[in-house]
Each structure stands twice: as C-alpha cells, then as structure tokens.
Coordinates of C-alpha atoms and ligand atoms in Angstrom, one line a residue:
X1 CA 0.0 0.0 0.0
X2 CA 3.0 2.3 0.8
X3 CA 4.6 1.8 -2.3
X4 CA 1.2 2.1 -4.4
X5 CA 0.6 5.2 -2.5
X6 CA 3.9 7.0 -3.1
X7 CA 3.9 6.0 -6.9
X8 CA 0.0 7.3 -7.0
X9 CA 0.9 10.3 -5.8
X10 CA 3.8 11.3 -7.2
X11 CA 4.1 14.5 -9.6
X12 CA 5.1 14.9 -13.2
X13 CA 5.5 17.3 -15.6
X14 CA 2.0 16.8 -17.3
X15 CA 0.2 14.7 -14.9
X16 CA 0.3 16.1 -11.7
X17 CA -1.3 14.0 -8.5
X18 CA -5.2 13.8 -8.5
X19 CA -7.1 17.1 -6.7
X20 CA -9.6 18.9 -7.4
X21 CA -7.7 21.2 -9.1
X22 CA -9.2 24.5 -7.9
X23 CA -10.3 25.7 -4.4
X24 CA -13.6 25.0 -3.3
X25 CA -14.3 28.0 -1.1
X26 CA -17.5 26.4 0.2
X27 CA -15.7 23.5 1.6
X28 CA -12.7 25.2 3.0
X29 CA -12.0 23.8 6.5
X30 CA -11.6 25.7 10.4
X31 CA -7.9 26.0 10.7
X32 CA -8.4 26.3 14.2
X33 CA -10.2 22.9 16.3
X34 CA -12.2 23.9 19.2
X35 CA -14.1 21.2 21.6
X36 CA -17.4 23.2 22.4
X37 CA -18.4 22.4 26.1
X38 CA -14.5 21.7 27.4
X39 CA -13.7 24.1 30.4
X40 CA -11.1 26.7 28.4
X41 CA -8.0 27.9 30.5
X42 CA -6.2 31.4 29.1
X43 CA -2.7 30.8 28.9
X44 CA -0.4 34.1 29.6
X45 CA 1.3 35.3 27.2
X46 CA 4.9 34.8 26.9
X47 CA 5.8 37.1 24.5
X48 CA 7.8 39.7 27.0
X49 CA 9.7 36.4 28.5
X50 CA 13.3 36.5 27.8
X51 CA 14.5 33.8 26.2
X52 CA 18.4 32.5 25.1
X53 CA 20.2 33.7 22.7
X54 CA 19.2 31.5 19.9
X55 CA 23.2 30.4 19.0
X56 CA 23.5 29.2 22.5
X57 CA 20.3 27.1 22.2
X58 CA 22.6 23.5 22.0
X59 CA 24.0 24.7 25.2
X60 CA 23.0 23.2 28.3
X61 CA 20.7 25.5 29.5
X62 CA 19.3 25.4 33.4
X63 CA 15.8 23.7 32.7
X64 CA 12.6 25.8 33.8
X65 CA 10.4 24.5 36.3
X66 CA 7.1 23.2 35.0
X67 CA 4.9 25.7 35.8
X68 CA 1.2 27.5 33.8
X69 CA 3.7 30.3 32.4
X70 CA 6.8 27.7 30.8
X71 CA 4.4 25.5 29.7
X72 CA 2.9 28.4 28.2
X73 CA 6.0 29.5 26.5
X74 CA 6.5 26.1 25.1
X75 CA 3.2 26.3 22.9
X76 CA 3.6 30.0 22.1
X77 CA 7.2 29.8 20.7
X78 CA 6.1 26.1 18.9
X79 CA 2.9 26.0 17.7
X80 CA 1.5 29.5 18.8
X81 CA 0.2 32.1 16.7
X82 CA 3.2 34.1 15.0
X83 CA 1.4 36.9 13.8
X84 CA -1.6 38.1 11.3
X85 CA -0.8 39.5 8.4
X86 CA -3.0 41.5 6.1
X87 CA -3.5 42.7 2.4
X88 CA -6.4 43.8 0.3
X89 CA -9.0 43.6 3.2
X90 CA -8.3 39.9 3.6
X91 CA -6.2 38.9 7.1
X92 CA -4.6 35.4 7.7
X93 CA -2.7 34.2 10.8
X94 CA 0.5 32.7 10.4
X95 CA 2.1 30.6 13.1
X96 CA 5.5 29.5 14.2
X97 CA 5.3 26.3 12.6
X98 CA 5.5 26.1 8.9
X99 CA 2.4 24.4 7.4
X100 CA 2.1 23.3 3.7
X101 CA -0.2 25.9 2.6
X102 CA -0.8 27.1 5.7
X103 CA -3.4 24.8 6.2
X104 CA -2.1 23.7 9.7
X105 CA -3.5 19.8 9.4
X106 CA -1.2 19.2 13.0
X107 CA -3.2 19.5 16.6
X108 CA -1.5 19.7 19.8
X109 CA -2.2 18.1 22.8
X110 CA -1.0 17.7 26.8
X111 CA -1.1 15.3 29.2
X112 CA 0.3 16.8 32.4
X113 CA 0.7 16.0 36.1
X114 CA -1.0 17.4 38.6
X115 CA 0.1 20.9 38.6
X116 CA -2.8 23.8 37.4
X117 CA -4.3 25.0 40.8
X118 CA -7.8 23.7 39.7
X119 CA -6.8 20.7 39.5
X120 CA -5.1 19.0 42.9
X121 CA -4.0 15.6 42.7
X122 CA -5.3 15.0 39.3
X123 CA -3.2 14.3 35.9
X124 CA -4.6 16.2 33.2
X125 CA -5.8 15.9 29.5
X126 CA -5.5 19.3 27.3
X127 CA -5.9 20.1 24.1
X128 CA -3.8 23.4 23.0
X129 CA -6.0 26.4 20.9
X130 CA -3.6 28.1 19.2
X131 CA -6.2 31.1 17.8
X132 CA -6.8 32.3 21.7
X133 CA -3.2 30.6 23.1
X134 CA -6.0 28.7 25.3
X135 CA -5.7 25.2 26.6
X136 CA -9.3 23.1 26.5
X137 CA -9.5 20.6 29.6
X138 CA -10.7 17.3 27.7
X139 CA -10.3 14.9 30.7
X140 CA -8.9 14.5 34.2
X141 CA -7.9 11.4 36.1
X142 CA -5.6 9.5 39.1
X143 CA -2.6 7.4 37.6
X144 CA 0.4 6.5 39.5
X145 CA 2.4 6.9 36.0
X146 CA 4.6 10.0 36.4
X147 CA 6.3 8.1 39.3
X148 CA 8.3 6.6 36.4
X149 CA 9.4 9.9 35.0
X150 CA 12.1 12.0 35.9
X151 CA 10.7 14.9 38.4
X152 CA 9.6 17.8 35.9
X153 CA 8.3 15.6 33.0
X154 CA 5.3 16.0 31.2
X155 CA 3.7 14.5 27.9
X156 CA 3.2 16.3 24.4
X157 CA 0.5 14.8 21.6
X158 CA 0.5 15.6 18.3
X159 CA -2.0 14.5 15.9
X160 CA -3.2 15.9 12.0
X161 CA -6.2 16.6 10.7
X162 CA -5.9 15.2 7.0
X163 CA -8.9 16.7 5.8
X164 CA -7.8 20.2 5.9
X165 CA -4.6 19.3 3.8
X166 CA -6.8 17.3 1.5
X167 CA -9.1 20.4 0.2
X168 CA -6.1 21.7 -1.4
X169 CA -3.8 18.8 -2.5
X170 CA -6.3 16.0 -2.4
X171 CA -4.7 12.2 -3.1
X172 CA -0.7 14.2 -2.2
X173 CA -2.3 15.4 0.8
X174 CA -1.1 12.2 3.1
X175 CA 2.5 13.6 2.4
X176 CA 2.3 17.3 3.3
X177 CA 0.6 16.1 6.2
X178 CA 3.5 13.9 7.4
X179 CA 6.0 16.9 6.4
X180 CA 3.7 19.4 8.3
X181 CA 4.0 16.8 12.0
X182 CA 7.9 17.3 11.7
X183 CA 7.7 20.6 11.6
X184 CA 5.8 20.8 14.4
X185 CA 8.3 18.2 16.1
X186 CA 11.0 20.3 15.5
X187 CA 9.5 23.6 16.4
X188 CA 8.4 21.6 19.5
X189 CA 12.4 20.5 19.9
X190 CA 13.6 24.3 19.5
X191 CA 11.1 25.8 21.6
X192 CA 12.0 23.1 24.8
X193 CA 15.5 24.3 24.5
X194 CA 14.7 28.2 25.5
X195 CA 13.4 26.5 28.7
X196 CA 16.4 23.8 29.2
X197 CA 14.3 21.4 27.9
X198 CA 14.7 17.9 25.7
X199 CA 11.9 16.7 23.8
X200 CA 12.1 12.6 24.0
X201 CA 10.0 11.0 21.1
X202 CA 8.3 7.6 22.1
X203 CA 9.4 5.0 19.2
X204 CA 7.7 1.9 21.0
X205 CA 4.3 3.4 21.7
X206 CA 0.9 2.5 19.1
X207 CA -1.1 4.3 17.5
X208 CA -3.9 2.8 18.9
X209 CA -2.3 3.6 22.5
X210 CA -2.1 7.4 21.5
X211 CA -5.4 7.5 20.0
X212 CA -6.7 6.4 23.0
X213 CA -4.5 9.1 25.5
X214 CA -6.1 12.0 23.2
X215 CA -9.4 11.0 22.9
X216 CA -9.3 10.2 19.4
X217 CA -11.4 6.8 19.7
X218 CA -14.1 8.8 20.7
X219 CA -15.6 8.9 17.0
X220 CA -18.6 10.4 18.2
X221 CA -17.0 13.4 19.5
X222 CA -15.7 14.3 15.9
X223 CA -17.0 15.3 12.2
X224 CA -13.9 14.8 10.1
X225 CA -11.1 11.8 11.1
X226 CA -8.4 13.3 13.5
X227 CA -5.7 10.7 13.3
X228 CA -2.5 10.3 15.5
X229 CA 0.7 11.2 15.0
X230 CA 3.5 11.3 17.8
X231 CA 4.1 11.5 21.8
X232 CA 6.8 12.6 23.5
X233 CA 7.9 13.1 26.9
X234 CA 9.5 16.7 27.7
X235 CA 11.7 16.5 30.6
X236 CA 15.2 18.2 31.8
X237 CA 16.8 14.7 31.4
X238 CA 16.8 12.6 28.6
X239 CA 14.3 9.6 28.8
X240 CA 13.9 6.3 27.3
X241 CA 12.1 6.6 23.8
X242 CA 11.0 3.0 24.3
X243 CA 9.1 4.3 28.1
X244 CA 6.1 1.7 28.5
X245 CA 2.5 3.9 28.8
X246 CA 0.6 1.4 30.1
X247 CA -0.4 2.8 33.4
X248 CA -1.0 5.9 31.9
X249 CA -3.6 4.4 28.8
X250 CA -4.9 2.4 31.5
X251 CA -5.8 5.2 33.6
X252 CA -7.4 7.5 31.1
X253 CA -11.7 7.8 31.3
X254 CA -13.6 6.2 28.7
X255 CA -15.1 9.6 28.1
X256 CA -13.9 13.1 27.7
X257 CA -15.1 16.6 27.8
X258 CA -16.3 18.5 24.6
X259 CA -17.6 18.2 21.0
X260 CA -14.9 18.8 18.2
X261 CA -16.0 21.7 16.1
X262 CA -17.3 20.9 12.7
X263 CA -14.4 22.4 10.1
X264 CA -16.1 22.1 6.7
X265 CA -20.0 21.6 5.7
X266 CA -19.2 18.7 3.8
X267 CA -15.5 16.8 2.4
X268 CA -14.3 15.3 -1.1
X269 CA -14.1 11.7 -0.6
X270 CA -10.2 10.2 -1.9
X271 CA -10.3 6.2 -1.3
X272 CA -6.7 6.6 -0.9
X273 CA -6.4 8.8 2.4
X274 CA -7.9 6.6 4.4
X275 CA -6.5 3.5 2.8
X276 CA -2.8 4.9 2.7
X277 CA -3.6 6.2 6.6
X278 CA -4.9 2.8 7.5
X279 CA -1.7 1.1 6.2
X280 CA 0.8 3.2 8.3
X281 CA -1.2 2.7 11.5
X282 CA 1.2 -0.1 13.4
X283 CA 2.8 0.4 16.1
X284 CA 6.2 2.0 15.9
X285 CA 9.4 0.1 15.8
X286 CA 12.1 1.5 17.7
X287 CA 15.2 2.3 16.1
X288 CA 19.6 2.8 16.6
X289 CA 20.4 6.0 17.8
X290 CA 23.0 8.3 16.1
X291 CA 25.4 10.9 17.3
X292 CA 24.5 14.6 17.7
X293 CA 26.8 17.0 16.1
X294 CA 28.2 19.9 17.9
X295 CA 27.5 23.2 16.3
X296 CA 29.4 26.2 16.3
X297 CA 26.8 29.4 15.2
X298 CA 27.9 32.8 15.2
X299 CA 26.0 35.5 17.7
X300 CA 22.7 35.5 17.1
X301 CA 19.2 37.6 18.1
X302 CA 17.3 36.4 21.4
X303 CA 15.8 32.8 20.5
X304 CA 12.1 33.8 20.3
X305 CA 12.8 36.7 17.8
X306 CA 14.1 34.1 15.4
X307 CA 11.1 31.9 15.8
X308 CA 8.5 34.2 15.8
X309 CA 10.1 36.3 12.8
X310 CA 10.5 32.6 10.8
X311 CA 8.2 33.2 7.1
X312 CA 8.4 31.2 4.0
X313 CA 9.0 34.0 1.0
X314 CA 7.5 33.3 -2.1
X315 CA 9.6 35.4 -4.3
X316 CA 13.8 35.3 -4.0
X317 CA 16.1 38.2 -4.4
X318 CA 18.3 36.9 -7.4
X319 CA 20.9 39.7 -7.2
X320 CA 21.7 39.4 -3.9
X321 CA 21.1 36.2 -3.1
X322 CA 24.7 34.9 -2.6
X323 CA 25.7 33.7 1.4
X324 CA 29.1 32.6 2.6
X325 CA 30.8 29.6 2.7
X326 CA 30.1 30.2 6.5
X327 CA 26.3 30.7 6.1
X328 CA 26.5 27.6 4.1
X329 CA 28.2 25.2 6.7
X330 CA 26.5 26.4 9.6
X331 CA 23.1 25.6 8.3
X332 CA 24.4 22.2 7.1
X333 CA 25.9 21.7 10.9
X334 CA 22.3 22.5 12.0
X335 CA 21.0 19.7 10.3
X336 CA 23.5 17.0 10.3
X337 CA 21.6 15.1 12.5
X338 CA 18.0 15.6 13.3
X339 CA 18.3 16.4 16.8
X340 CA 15.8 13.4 18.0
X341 CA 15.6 11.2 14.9
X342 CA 16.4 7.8 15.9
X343 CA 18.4 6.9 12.9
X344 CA 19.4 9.5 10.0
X345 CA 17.5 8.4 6.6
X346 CA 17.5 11.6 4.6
X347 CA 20.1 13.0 2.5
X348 CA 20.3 15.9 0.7
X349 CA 21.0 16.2 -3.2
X350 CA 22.0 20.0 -3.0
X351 CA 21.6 22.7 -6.1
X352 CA 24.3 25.1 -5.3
X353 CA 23.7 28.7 -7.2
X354 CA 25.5 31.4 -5.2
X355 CA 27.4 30.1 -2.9
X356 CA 31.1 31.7 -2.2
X357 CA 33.9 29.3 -2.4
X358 CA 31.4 27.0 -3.9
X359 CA 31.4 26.1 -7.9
X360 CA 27.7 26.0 -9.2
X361 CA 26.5 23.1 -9.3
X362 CA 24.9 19.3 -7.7
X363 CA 26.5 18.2 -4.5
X364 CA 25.4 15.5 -2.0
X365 CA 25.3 15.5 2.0
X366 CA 25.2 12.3 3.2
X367 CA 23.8 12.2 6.6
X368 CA 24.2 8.1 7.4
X369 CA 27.3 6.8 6.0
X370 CA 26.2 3.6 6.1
X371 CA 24.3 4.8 2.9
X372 CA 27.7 6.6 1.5
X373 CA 28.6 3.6 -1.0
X374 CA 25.1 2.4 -1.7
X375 CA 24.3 6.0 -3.4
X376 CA 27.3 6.0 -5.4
X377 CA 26.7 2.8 -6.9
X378 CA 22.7 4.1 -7.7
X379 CA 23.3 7.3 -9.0
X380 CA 24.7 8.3 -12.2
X381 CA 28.0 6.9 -12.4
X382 CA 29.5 9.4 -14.0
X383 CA 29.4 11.6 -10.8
X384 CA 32.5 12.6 -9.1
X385 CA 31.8 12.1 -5.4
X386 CA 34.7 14.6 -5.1
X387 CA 35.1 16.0 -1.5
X388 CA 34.6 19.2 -0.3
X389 CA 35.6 21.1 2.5
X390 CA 32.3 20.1 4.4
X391 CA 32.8 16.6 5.9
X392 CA 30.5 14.2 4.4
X393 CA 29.4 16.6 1.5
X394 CA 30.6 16.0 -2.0
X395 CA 30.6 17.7 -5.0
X396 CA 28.6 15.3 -7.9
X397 CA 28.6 17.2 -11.0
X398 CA 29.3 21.0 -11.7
X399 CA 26.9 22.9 -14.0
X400 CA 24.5 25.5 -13.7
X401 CA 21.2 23.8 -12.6
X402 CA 19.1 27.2 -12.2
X403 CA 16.8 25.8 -14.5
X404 CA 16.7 22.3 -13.3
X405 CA 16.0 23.4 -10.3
X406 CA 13.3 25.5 -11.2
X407 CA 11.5 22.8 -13.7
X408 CA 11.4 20.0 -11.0
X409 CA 10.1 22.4 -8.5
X410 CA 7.0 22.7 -10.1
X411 CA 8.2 25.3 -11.9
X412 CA 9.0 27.6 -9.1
X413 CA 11.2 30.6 -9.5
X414 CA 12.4 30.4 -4.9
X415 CA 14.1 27.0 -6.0
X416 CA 16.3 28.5 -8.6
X417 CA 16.9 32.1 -7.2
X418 CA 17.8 31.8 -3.9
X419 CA 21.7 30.8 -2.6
X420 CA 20.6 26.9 -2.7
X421 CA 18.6 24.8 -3.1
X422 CA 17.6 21.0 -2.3
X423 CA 15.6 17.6 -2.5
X424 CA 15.5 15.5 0.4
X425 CA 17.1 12.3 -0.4
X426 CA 15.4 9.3 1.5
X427 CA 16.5 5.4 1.8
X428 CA 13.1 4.3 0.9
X429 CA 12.9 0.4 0.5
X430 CA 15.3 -1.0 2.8
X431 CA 13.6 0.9 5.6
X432 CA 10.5 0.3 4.7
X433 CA 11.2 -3.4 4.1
X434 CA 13.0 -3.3 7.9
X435 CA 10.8 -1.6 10.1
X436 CA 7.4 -2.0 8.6
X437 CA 4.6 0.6 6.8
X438 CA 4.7 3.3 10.0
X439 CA 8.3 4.2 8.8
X440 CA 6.6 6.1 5.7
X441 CA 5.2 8.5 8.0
X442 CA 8.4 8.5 10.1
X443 CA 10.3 9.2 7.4
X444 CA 8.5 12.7 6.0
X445 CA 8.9 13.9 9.9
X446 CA 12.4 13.6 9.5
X447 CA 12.6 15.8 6.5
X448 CA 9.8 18.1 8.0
X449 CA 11.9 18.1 11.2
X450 CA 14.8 19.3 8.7
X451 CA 12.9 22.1 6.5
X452 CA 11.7 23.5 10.2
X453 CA 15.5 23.7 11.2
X454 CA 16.5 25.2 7.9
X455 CA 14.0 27.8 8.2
X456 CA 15.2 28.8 11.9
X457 CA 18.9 28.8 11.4
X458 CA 18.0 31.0 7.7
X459 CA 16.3 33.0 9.8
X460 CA 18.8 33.5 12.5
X461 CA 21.5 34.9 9.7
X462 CA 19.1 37.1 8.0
X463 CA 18.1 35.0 5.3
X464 CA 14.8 33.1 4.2
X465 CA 14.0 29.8 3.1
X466 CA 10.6 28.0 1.5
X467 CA 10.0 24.6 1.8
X468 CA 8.8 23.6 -1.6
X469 CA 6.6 20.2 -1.8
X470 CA 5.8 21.0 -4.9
X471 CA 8.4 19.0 -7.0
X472 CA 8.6 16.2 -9.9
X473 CA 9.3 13.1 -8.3
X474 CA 10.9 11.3 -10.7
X475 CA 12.3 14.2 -12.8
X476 CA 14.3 14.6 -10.1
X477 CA 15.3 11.3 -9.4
X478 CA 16.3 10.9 -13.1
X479 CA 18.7 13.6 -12.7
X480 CA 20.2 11.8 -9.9
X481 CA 20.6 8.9 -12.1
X482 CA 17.6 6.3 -10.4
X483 CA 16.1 3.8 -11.6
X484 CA 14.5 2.0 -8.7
X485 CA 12.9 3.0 -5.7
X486 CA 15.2 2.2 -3.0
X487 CA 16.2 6.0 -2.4
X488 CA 13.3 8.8 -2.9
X489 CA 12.8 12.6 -2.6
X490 CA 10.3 13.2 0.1
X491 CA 11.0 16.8 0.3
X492 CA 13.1 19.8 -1.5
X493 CA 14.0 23.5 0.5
X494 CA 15.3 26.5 -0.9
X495 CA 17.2 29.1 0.5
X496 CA 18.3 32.8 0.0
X497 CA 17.4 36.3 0.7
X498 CA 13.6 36.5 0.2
X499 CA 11.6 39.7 -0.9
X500 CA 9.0 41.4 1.5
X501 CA 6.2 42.3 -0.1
X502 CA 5.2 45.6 1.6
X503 CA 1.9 45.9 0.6
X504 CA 1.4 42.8 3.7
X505 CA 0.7 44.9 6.8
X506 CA 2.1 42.6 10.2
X507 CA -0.1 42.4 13.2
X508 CA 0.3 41.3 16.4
X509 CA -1.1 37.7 17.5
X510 CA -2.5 38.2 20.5
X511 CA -4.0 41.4 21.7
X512 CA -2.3 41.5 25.2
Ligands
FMN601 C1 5.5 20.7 3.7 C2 5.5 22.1 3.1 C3 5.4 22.3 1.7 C4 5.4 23.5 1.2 N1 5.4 23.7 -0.2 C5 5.5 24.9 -0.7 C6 5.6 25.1 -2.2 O1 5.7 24.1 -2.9 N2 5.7 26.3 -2.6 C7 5.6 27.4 -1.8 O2 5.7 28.6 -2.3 N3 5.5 27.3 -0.5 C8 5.5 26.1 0.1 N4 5.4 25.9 1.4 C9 5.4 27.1 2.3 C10 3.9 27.3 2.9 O3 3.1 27.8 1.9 C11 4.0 28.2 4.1 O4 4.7 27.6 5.1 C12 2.7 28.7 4.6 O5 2.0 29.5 3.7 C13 2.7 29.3 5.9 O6 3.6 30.5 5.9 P1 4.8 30.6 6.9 O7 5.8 29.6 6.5 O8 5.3 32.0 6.6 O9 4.3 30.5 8.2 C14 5.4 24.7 2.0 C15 5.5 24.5 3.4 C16 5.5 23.3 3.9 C17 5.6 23.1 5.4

C-alpha cells in the first residue's frame, strides 16, 4: 500500500497528482479545532519572557520548572500564533510552525501532572487552541504513571487533521501532512530548548495507545477523522524513547469533555487517504540511535525573535542572493543530524547557485554513512563524489542547474533564485522493508523536522528559506541517475534572501 501510494501520488511534468484542481471555497476547512463544552483555561502570554540567545540554544541550558507560564512559552514559541498578516482587506494568521499551505492539518495536545491550581492531585488531558493561546481541559484522572518519569516531565501529543490538507492537495495530501508533524516536532524541539528542555520522542508506543490518550477513539466526539501522529515526553533529562505507557492508557476515562468543532459543511471523498492512513497505522518500531553534532553558530538575536520572525517568502532576491561559505556550513551543521531522529535516513542532493567558495553546481550531504557507497553505486556513475571542505558533503557534477531546479520544482522561481537549493534524499525500501509501513510516515517527519530547522537557522543569519513540496518526483530522481525506488525525494528546500512584499501589513497575535 505504501509503495502504491507513493507511486500514485507522485508528480510529473504533465500529470500532476489527482485534486480537485481549484479551491472550493464552500468547503474550506476551520484552521483552528475547538471542543465546544470543554472548560477553556487562558494561557499568559509569553511574548515579554526572555528567552536564550538563539546560537546558544545547543548549550545546556538550566531547565525551567514546570509551571502555567513555561508551559505556556513552550506552545507559544512552537505551535503558537506568530502573527496576522493582512492585504487587500483579507487577514490570515501565520504561526511558528511552517504548514504546507498554511493549512495547519497538525493539533497539539497535553497530558500533564497534577500541577494547574484547579486541579489537585489530578493528571490532566489538554488540548492546545492556538487562535486564543487557550488550553481546552478534555479529561482529568488518578494514575500512578509519572512516578516513572524523571521529576519535571510531562507528555506532548500531536495529531493531523488530514482533511484540511486534502481540500487543497487532495490524493498528495497524506505527504504534506506527514512533512507538516515534523515541523511541528522540531519547532516543539527548538522551543524546549529556551526553557532547558529535551523533547524525547516515544518509538515503541501504538497508535492505537495514542489515540486512546487524546481522545481520538471517541468517534462520536468528531465530524472529520483526526488521526494520531506522535508523543513525547518533555523532561530536563533525557528519557527512554522506548518508556512503556501502560499505566498511563490504562488510567485515562472512557469519556472526555467536549464536541470537536465541525471544520467544513461537507468533504471530497479520496479512497486513498484513508486507505494509505490505515496502512501506516502499526505500532512503531524502535530504532539505533545516532550521534548529535556539535554546532558552532555565530552570535545571534534572542531565540524567540528568530522563531516568531521565521516566514516562507514566495519570491527570492536573485541579485543578492549569494551567502558565505560560512552561512553555508553552519546551516548544514544544523542539520546534520536531526536532533531526536532515531536513525538518520534523509540525505540531501544540493543545487548550489551562489554560494562563495562553492562552484555551481549538484553536491550530496550524506547524513548516514552507512548509505555513502550504496548511493554512489545508484546514481549516475559518472558523478564525481569529489570532497569538499564540508565533511561528508561531496561535489557530484558541476553545471549551472538554475533551470533544473526551477522545472522540477513545479516550476518555481524560490528554488532557482535563492543561494541553494535542495531535495531530500530518503532510503526508501530497505527501511520500509525493515521496520514495517509506520516508517513512511516517520520518514517525511524527518525531513519536516529538517525544512523547520532550515527555516530557523535561515532565519537567524538574515536569510529566508521555503519549503517547496511542490516538485517532480521522478524528474528529479532521473537527474540523480535512479532507476529504482530504493532512495526517494520526500521533500526539497530553498534558501536565500527573500523579498518582503510591503503591501502585507504585520499584526500582532494576541491582543495582550
Ligand atoms: C511541507 C510544506 C510544503 C510547502 N510547499 C510549498 C511550495 O511548494 N511552494 C511554496 O511557495 N511554499 C510552500 N510551502 C510554504 C507554505 O506555503 C508556508 O509555510 C505557509 O504559507 C505558511 O507560511 P509561513 O511559513 O510564513 O508560516 C510549504 C511549506 C511546507 C511546510
């Protein structure tokens, strides 16, 4: 089903993936999921907190204590409201978390210990409302779990609404949703750090077991399929992924607070999304862990600027789009390992365009060596695989692929004049074939996880970045030299200096 999905879905030049193929404005769902009748807590805001310097965020940094204003923090500097923006009469809110389209399919849920006043002796069930920074109390309950945990640990859910992806991209739409959970993962790993956090992802725990923590079973309680996605436990200490949340599923009521909103009068109907969402619903299968790099960044603005100031830009500034061989490395160091991925599986097949000390041209990061000679042997073999100066990135072919670049994104002008950009380069089969169906899904979080990153650290030096999941699949993989499926693009990224359209006015997210 995996493999039948991907090839369904993939992209070429004159037939693109089935949609609809316009918007249908009638249909176009609630960004925002509210559960009418659940008891709503206001969050304060955090946007006068003081937060790290964002080069020193791989420090280690004292770790708040876990109280209503960190926790709040965490969800405004991850999946919070950003800002709205406004043209023409029209306003849109844009959050921290990129979202393909800015559809925002991802949800975000807490299961805390007994801490909110209201609630003594009791563990707790939240869902987070971005639109109000609001968290709606869904259940409450005794468990003996957290005894397990080290002392300031708590429990983060994410899950995606597939629906509100589909509208737009109908049978793709499985894939941006996938993309759109890393980037909350990742936005969820840098926004821990400000508070000395470390965001531990569970790789042993169901889906069934996390549909069950957030309520999800509950079909009655919902219009449109909310399906889950990931937990993990944020704590000071690191914890093991593999935890056993037994005592904690056990202990949840069979019955929560609150009716999900409706988002849409009615939905298209694509045999596919559920099918392909069925498919990938086993349980998880832990994984090796890999090493973290150590990153060296120059100084930097205060960590929550960069987050909250993090847009994609739709238009790049050719001219002056060149960065340094600096730039370059430090953003590479950034993602070199994705910070909580339990084994590395993307690579990145890099478009250099204006990068100093850099000839134009195709270049390769290879982020698991274990994969180093596989690639060379299926791609083209007339690439070079010379070195560079960049540890583990070689230089395959020099040319100028502006144009190449452009045509397989869709025909996209960001991915050909920015400074670079790239096409996430996944080992497709063999993990598939090792660690079952689930890893499909794993795998887009681990390039989402990477396009979040690349957006921060662009951010952080001044410059933009899109992630583009617009692209031709195997367009792309025929300029790589494939001819299987055993490695495949799940994901390409540009970066350079964006344009800022002034006729967008910026407001503020929350009226304080
Ligand atoms: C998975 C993913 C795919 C995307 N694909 C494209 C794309 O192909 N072209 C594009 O211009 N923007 C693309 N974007 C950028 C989104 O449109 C953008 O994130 C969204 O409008 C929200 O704006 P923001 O990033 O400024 O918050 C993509 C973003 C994500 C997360």
């Amino acid at each position: 089903m995996v493999y039948e999905y991907h090839k369904t879905t993939k992209h070429a030049q004159h037939k693109y993936a089935r949609s609809l193929g316009y918007m249908d404005w009638n249909t176009q769902p609630d960004p925002f999921r509210v559960y009418n009748g659940a008891k709503t807590i206001k969050l304060p805001l955090a946007i006068q907190n003081s937060t790290p310097p964002y080069h020193l965020l791989d420090a280690e940094l004292p770790s708040a204590p876990v109280v209503k204003e960190s926790i709040s923090q965490l969800l405004q500097f991850s999946m919070g409201l950003a800002a709205y923006k406004e043209s023409d009469g029209g306003s849109w809110a844009v959050r921290c978390n990129a979202s393909s389209g800015n559809l925002h399919p991802t949800e975000t849920y807490l299961v805390l210990p007994p801490l909110m006043q209201e609630q003594v002796g009791k563990s707790s069930i939240y869902h987070y409302r971005p639109k109000d920074h609001a968290l709606e109390e869904l259940a409450s309950f005794e468990t003996s779990f957290w005894k397990k945990l080290p002392e300031g640990s708590f429990i983060v859910g994410l899950s995606s609404i597939s629906w509100r992806e589909v509208w737009k991209y109908g049978e793709r739409a499985f894939r941006y949703t996938q993309l759109d959970a890393g980037h909350a993962w990742q936005a969820f790993i840098v926004s821990a750090k400000m508070l000395g956090w470390k965001v531990n992802r569970l790789d042993s725990v169901s889906d069934a077991d996390i549909s069950t923590l957030l309520g999800l079973t509950q079909k009655t309680r919902f219009f449109e399929d909310e399906n889950p996605d990931m937990l993990f436990v944020i704590s000071p200490k690191d914890v093991n992924p593999k935890l056993s949340l037994d005592a904690l599923v056990d202990s949840v009521p069979l019955k929560f607070e609150g009716i999900a909103n409706k988002l849409s009068p009615s939905m298209q109907k694509w045999d596919i999304i559920p099918a392909i969402e069925e498919a990938t619903s086993d349980a998880q299968i832990p994984q090796p862990t890999t090493l973290r790099s150590e990153i060296t960044r120059t100084p930097s603005r205060e960590s929550k600027d960069v987050v909250l100031n993090r847009r994609s830009v739709h238009v790049m500034q050719k001219d002056i789009s060149t960065i340094t061989k600096e730039q370059f490395h430090n953003m590479l160091s950034s993602i070199l390992d994705s910070q909580d991925a339990k084994e590395n599986s993307a690579h990145l097949a890099i478009f250099i365009h204006q990068v100093e000390g850099y000839q134009s041209g195709l270049y390769i990061l290879v982020r698991n060596f274990r994969d180093r000679d596989d690639l060379e042997k299926e791609m083209d073999a007339k690439f070079r695989w010379s070195h560079t100066e960049f540890e583990h990135l070689y230089l395959l072919q020099t040319r100028d692929l502006c144009a190449t670049s452009k045509a397989i994104s869709c025909s996209q002008d960001i991915a050909s004049d920015g400074a670079f950009s790239l096409g996430m380069l996944c080992n497709f089969t063999d993990q598939l074939q090792m660690y079952g169906a689930h890893r499909y899904k794993e795998l887009y979080w681990e390039c989402g996880a990477i396009g979040q990153q690349l957006y921060l650290e662009a951010t952080s030096m001044g410059l933009s970045g899109t992630g583009i999941g617009c692209f031709l699949d195997d367009d792309m993989h025929g300029l790589l030299g494939l001819t299987n499926n055993r490695y495949q693009i799940l994901y390409h990224f540009t970066v350079g200096r964006g344009y800022v359209d002034s006729r967008i006015a910026t407001r503020p997210a929350y009226e304080s």
